[in-house]
PDB file of C-alpha atoms in Angstrom:
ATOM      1  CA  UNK A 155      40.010  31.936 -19.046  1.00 62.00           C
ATOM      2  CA  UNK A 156      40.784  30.692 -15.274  1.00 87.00           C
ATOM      3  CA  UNK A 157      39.344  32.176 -12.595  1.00 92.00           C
ATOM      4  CA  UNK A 158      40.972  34.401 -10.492  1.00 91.00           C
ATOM      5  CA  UNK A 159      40.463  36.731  -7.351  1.00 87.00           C
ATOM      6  CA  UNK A 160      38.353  39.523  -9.504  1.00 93.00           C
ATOM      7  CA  UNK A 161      36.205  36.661 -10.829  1.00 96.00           C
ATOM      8  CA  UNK A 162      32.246  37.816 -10.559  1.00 98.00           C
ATOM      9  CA  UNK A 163      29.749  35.326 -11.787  1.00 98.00           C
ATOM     10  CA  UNK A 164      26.204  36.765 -12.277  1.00 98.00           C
ATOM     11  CA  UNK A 165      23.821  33.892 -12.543  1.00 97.00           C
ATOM     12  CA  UNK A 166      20.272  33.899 -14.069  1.00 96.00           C
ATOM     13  CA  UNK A 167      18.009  31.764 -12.071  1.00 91.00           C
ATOM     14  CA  UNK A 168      21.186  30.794  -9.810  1.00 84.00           C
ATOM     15  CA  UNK A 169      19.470  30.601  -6.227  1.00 90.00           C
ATOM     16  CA  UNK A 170      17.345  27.770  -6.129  1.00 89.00           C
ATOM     17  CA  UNK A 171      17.062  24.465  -8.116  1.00 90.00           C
ATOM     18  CA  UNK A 172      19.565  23.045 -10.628  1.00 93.00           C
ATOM     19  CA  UNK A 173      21.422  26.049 -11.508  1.00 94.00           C
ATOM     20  CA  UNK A 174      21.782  26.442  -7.461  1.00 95.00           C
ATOM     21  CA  UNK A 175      23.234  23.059  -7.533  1.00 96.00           C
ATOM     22  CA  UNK A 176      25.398  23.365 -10.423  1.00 96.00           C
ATOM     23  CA  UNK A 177      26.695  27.000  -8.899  1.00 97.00           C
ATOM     24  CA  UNK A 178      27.281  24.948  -5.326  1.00 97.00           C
ATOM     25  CA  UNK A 179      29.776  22.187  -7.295  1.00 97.00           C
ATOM     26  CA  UNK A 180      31.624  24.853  -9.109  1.00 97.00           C
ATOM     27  CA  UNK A 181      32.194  27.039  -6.011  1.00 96.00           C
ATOM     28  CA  UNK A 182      33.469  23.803  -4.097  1.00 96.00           C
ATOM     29  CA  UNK A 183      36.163  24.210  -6.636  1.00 95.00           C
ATOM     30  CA  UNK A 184      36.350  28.030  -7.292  1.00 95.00           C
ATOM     31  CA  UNK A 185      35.019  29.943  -4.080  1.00 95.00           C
ATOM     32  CA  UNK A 186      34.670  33.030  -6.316  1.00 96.00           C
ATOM     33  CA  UNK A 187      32.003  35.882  -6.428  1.00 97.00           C
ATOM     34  CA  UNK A 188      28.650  34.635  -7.212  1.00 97.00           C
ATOM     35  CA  UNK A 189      25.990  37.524  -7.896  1.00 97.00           C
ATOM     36  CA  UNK A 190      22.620  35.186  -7.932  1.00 97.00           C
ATOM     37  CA  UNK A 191      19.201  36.452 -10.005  1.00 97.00           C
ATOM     38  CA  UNK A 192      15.946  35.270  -9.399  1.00 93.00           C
ATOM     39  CA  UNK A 193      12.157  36.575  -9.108  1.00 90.00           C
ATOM     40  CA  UNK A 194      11.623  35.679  -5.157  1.00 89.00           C
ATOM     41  CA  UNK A 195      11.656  39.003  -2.881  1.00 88.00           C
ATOM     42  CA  UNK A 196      13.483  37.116  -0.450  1.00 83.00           C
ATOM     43  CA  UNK A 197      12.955  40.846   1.983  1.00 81.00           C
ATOM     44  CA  UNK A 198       9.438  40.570   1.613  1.00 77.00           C
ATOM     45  CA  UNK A 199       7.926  40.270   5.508  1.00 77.00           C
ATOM     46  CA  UNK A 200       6.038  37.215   6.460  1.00 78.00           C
ATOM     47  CA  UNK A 201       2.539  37.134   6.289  1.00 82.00           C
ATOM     48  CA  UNK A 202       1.006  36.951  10.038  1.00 80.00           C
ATOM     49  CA  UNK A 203       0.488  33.523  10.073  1.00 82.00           C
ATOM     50  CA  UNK A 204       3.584  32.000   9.568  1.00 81.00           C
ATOM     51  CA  UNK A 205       5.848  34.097  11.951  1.00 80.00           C
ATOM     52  CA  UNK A 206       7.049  32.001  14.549  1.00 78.00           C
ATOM     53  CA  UNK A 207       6.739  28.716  12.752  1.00 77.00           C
ATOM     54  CA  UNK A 208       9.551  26.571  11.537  1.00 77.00           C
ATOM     55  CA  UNK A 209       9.226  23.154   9.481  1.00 79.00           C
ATOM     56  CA  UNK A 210       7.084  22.688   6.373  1.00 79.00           C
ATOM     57  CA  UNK A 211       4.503  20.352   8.248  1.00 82.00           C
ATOM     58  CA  UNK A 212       4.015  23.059  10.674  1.00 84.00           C
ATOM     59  CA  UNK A 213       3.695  26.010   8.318  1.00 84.00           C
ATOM     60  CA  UNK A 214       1.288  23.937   5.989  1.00 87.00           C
ATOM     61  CA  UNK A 215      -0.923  23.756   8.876  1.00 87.00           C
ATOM     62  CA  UNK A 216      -0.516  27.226   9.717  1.00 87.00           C
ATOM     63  CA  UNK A 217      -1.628  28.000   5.885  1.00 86.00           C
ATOM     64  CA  UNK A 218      -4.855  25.680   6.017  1.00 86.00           C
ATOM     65  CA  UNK A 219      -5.898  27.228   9.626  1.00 88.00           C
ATOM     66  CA  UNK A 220      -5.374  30.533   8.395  1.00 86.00           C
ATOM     67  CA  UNK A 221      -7.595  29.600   4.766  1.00 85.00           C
ATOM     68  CA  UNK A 222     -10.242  28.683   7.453  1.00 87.00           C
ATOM     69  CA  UNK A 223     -10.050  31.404   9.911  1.00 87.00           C
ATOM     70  CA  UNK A 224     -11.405  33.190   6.929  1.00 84.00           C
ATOM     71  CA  UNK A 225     -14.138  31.281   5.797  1.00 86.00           C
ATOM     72  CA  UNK A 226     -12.035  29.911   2.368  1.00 85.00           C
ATOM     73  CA  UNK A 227     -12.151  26.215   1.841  1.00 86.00           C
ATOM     74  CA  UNK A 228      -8.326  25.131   1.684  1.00 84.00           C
ATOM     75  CA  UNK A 229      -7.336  22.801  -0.929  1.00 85.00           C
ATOM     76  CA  UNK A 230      -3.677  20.810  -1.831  1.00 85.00           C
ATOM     77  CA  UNK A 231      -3.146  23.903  -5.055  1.00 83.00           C
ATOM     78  CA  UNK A 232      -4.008  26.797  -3.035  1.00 84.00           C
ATOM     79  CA  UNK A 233      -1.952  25.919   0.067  1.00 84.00           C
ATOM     80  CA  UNK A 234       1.054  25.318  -2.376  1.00 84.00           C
ATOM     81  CA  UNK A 235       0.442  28.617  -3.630  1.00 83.00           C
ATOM     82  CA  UNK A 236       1.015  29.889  -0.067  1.00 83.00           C
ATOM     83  CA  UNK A 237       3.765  28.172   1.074  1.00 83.00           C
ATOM     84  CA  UNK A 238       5.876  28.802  -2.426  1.00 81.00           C
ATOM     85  CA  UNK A 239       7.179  31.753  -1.681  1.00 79.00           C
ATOM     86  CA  UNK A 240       7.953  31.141   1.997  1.00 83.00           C
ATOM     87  CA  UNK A 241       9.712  27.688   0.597  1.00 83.00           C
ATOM     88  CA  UNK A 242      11.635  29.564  -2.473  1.00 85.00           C
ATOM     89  CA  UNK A 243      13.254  32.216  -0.238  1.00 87.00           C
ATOM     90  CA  UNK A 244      14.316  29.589   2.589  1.00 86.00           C
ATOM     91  CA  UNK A 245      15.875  27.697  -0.597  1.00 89.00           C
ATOM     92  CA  UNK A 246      17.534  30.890  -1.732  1.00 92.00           C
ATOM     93  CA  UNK A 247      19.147  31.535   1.936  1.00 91.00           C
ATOM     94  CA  UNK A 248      20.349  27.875   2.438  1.00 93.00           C
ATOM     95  CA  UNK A 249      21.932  28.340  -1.025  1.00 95.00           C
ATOM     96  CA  UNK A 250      23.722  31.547  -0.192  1.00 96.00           C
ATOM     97  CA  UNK A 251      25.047  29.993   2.896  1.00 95.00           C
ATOM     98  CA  UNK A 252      26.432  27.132   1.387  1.00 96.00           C
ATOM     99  CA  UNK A 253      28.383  28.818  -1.112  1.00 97.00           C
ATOM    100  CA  UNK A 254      29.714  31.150   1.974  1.00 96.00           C
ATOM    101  CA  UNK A 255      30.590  27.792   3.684  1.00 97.00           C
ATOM    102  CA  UNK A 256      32.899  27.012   0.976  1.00 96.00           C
ATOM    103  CA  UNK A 257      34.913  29.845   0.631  1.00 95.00           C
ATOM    104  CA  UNK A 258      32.665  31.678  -1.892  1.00 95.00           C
ATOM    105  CA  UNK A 259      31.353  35.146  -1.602  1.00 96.00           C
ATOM    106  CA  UNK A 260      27.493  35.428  -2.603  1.00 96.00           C
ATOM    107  CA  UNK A 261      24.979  38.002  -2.731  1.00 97.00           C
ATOM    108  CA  UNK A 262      21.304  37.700  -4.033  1.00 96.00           C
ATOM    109  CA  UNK A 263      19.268  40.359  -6.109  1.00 96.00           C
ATOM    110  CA  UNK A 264      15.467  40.221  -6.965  1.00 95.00           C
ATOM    111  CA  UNK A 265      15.513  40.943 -10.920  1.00 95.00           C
ATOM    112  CA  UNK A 266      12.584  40.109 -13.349  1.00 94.00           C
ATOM    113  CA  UNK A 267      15.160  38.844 -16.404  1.00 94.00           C
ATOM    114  CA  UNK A 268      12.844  39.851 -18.992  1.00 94.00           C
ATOM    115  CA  UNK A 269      12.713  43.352 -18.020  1.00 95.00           C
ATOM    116  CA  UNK A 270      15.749  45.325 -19.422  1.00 96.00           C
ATOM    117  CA  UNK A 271      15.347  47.982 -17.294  1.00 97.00           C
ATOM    118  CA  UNK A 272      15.266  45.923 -14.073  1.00 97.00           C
ATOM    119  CA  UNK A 273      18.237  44.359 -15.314  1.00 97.00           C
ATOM    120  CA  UNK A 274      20.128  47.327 -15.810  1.00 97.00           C
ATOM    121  CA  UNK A 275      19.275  48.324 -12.183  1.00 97.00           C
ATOM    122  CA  UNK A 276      20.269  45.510 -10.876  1.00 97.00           C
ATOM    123  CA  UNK A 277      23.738  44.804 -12.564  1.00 97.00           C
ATOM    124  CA  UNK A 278      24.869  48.404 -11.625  1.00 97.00           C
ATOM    125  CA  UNK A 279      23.478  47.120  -8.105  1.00 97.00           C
ATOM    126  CA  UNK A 280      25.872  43.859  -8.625  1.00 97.00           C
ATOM    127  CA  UNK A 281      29.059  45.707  -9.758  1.00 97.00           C
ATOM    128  CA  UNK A 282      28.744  48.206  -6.324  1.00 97.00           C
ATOM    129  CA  UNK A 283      28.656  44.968  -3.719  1.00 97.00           C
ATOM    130  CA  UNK A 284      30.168  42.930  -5.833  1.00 97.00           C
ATOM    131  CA  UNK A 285      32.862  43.776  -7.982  1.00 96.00           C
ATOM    132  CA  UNK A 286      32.782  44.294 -11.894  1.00 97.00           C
ATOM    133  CA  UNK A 287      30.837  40.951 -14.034  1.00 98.00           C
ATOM    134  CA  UNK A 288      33.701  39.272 -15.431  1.00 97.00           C
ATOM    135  CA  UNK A 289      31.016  36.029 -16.169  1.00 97.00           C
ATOM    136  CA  UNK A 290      27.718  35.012 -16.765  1.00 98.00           C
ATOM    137  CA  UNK A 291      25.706  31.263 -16.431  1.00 98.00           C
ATOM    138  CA  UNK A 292      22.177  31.869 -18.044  1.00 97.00           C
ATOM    139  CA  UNK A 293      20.217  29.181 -16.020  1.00 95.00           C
ATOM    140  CA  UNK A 294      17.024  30.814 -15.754  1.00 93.00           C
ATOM    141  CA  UNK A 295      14.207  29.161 -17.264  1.00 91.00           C
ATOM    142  CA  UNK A 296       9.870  28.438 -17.489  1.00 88.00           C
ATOM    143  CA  UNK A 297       8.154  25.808 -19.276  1.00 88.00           C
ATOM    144  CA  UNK A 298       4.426  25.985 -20.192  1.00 90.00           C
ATOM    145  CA  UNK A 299       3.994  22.722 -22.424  1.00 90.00           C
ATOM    146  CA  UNK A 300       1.560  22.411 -24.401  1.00 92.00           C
ATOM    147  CA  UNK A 301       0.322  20.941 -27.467  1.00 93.00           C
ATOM    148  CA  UNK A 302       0.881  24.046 -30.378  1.00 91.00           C
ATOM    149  CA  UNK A 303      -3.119  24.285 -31.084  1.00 94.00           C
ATOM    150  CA  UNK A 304      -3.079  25.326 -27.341  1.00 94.00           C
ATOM    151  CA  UNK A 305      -0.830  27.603 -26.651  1.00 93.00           C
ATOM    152  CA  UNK A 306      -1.032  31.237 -26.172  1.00 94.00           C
ATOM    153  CA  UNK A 307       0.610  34.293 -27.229  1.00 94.00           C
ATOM    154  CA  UNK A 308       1.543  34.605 -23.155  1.00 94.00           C
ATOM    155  CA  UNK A 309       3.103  31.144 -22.522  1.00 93.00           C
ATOM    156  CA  UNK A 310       5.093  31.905 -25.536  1.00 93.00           C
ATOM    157  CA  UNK A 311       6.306  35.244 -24.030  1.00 94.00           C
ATOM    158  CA  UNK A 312       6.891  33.813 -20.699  1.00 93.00           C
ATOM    159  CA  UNK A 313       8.935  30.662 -21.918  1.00 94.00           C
ATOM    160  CA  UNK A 314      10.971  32.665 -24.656  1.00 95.00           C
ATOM    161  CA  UNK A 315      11.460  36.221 -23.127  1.00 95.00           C
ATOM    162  CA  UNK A 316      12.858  34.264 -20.143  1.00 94.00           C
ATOM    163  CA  UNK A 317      15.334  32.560 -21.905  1.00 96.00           C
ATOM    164  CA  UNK A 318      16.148  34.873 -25.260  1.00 97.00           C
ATOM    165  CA  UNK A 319      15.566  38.196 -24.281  1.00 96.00           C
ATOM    166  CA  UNK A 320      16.909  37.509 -20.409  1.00 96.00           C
ATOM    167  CA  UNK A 321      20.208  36.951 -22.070  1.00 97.00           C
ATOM    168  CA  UNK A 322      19.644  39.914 -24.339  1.00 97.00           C
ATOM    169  CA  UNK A 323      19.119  42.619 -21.350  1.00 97.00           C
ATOM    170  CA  UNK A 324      22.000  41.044 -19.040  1.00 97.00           C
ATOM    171  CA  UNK A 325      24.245  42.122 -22.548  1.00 96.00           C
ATOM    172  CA  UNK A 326      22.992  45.074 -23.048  1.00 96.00           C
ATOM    173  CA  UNK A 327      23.952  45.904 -19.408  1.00 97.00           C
ATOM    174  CA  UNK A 328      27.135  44.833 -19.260  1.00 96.00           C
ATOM    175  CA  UNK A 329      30.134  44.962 -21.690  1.00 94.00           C
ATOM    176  CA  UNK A 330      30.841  41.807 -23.835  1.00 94.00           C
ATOM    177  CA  UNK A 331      34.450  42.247 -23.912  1.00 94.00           C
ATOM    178  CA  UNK A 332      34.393  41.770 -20.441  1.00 94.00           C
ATOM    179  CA  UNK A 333      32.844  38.792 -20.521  1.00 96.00           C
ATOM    180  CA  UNK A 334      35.379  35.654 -19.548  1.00 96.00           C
ATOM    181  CA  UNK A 335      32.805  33.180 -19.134  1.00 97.00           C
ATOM    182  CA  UNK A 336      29.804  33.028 -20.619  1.00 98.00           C
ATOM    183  CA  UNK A 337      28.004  29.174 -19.749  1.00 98.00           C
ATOM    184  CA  UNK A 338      24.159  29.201 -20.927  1.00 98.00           C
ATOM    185  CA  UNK A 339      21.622  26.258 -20.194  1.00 97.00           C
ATOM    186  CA  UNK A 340      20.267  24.873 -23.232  1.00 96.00           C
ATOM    187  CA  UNK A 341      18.346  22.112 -24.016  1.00 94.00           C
ATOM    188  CA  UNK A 342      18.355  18.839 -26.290  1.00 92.00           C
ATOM    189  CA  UNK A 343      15.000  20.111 -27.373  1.00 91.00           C
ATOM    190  CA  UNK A 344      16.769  22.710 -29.340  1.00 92.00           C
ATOM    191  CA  UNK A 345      18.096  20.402 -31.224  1.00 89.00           C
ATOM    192  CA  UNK A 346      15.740  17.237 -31.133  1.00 89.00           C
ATOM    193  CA  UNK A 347      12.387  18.886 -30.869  1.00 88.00           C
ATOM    194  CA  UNK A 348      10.009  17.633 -27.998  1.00 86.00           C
ATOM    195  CA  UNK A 349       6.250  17.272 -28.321  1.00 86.00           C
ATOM    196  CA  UNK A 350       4.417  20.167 -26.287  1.00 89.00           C
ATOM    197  CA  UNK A 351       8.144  22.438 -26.570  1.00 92.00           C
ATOM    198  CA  UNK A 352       7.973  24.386 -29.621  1.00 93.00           C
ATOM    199  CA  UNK A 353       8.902  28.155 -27.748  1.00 95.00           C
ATOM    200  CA  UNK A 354      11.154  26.250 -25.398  1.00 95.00           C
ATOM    201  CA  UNK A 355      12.691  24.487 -28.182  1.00 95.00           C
ATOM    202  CA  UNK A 356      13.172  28.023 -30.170  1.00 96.00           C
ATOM    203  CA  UNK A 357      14.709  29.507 -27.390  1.00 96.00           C
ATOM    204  CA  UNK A 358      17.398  27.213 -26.612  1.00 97.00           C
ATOM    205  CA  UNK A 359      18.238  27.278 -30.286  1.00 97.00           C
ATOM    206  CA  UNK A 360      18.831  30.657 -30.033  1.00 97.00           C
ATOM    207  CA  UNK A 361      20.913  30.507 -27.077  1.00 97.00           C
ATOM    208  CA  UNK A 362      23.319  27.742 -29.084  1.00 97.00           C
ATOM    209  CA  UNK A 363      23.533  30.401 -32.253  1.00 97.00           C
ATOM    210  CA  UNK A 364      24.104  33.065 -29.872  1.00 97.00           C
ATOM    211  CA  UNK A 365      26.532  31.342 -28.048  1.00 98.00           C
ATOM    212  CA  UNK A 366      28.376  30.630 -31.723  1.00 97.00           C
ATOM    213  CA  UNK A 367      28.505  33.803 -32.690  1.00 97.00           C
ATOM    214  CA  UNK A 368      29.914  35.387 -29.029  1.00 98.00           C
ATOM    215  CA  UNK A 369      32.632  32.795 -29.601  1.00 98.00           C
ATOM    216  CA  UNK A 370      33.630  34.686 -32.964  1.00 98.00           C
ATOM    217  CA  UNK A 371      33.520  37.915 -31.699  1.00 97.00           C
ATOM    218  CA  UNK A 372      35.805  37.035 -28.766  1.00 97.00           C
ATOM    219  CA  UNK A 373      37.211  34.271 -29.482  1.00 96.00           C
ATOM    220  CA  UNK A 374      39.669  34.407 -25.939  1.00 95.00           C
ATOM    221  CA  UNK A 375      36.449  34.243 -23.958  1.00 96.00           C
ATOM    222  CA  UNK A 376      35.393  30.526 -22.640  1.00 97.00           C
ATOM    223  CA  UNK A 377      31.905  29.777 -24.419  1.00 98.00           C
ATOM    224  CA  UNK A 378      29.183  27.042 -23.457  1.00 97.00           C
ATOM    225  CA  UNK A 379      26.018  26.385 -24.409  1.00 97.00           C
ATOM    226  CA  UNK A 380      25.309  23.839 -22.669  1.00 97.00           C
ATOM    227  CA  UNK A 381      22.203  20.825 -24.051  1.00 95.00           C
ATOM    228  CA  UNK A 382      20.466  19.309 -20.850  1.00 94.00           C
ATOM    229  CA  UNK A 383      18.449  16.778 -20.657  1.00 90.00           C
ATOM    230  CA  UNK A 384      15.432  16.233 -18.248  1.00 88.00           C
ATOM    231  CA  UNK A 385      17.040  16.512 -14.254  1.00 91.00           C
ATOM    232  CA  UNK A 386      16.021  14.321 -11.992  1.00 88.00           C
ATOM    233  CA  UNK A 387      14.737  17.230  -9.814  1.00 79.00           C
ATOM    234  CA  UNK A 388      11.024  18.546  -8.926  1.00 65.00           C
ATOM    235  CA  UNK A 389      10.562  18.648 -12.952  1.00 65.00           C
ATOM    236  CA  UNK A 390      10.355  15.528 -13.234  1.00 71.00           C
ATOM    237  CA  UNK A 391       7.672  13.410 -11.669  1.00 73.00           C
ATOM    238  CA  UNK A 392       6.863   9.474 -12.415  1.00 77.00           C
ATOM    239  CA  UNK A 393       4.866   9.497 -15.305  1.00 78.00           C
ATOM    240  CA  UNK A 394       7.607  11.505 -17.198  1.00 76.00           C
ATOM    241  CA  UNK A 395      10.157   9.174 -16.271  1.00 79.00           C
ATOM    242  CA  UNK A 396       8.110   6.404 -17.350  1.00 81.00           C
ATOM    243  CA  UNK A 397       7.773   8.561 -20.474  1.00 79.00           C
ATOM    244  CA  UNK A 398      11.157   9.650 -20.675  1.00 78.00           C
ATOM    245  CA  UNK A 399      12.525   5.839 -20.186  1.00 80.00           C
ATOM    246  CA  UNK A 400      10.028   4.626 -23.008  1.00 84.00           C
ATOM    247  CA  UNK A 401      11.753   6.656 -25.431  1.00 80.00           C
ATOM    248  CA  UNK A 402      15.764   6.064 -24.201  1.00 81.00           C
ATOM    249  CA  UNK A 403      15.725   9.098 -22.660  1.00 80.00           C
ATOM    250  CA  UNK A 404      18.229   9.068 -19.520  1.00 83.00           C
ATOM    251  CA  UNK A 405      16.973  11.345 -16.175  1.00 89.00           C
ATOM    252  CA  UNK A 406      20.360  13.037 -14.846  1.00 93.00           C
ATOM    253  CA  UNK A 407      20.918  12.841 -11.871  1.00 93.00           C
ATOM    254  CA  UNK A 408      21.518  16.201  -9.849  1.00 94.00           C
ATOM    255  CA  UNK A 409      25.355  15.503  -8.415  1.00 95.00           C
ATOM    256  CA  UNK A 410      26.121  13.475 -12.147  1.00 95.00           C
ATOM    257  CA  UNK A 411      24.892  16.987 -13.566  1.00 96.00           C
ATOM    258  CA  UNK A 412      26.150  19.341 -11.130  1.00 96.00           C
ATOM    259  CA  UNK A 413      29.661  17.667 -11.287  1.00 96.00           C
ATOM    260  CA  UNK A 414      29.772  17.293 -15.053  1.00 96.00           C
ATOM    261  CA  UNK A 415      28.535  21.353 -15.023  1.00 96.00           C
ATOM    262  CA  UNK A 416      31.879  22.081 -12.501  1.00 96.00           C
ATOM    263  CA  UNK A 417      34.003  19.600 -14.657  1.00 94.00           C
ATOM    264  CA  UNK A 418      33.171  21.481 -17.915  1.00 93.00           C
TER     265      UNK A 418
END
């Protein structure tokens, strides 16, 4: 199960974040192919008012002169709402060059996971610039907590579909005995429970059975499903950690995580 020069890694929610940084630490050790999924239309052309500008400071202003230009009140939400995009594709380059720094070969492809026809489209799009899939990390991933009384039929889709039927489609399109390496992100909440989690909890219980049962059925393939805690990343702001700490939960730090992730 080593990797060799045909090795071609297609990884769900790969380009930004902590599957970016876990993907980084593994190809500082094995500068294979990396095929890298996300939602971001990193192509998409800039709107008018940030072209030209550089620096987040800068382009924040840009967003809040532009709100006012046309007669909207700007506020702290909205002028995230802006700048997320622009921030998630400059993310999504810097990680693509990094894994080129090392050695690595890495390409990027806008793919809505849930969507088994965009998935299909896109693998045959990976295996012409890329080389046949020989592996797959399943990083990709949404949260919508909330109490069960409150949540709706669409955070459940979003959180579960993401997760379960994302790893469903990129099957479908590909062929499991083919498969090396198959690493998917679960959760301790698919096996503890967490107050607020019940679709995210599901849905990382299903990637641990699922991961079981690919093991059986190829049983030469190298299998992880792999029972994160909270990161110490974006995620995770103060009053979490105060919440997590209260409880014995311990925050991972990114390079702890991202080198335990290459080590495994």
């Amino acid at each position: 199960t080593g990797f060799n020069a045909d090795s071609v890694l297609l990884v769900s929610g790969g380009a930004r974040g902590i599957t970016a940084d876990c993907v980084i630490a593994l190809a500082e050790r094995h500068p294979v192919r990396f095929a890298l999924l996300g939602r971001t239309d990193i192509d998409a052309p800039l709107p008018e008012w940030a072209e030209g500008i550089e620096g987040d400071e800068a382009l924040k202003a840009a967003a809040i002169a532009a709100m006012q230009a046309e007669g909207e009140q700007p506020t702290p939400v909205k002028v995230e709402k802006m700048l997320n995009g622009l921030r998630h594709a400059a993310q999504i380059r810097q990680t693509l060059v990094r894994i080129e720094e090392l050695g690595g070969k890495a390409a990027y492809f806008a793919c809505d996971i849930a969507n088994a026809n965009d998935v299909e489209r896109t693998v045959v799009a990976v295996e012409e610039t890329l080389g046949k899939v020989t592996g797959i990390i399943h990083g990709a991933g949404l949260l919508a907590d909330k109490r069960i009384e409150k949540k709706t039929a669409e955070d459940f889709t979003a959180v579960f579909d993401t997760k379960v039927r994302g790893l469903q489609n990129l099957m479908q399109a590909l062929r499991p005995e083919a498969i090396r390496h198959l690493v998917l992100f679960s959760s301790v909440s698919g096996f503890f429970g967490n107050a607020g989690q019940t679709d995210y909890a599901m849905a990382n219980e299903a990637l641990n059975k699922f991961a079981h049962m690919f093991k059986a059925n190829y049983p030469d393939a190298f299998v992880r499903s792999i029972g994160w805690g909270p990161w110490d990343s974006g995620m995770v702001n103060d009053v979490l950690k105060k919440a997590y700490s209260e409880r014995g939960l311990a925050i991972i730090p990114v390079e702890t995580g991202s080198r335990f992730f290459a080590d495994e």
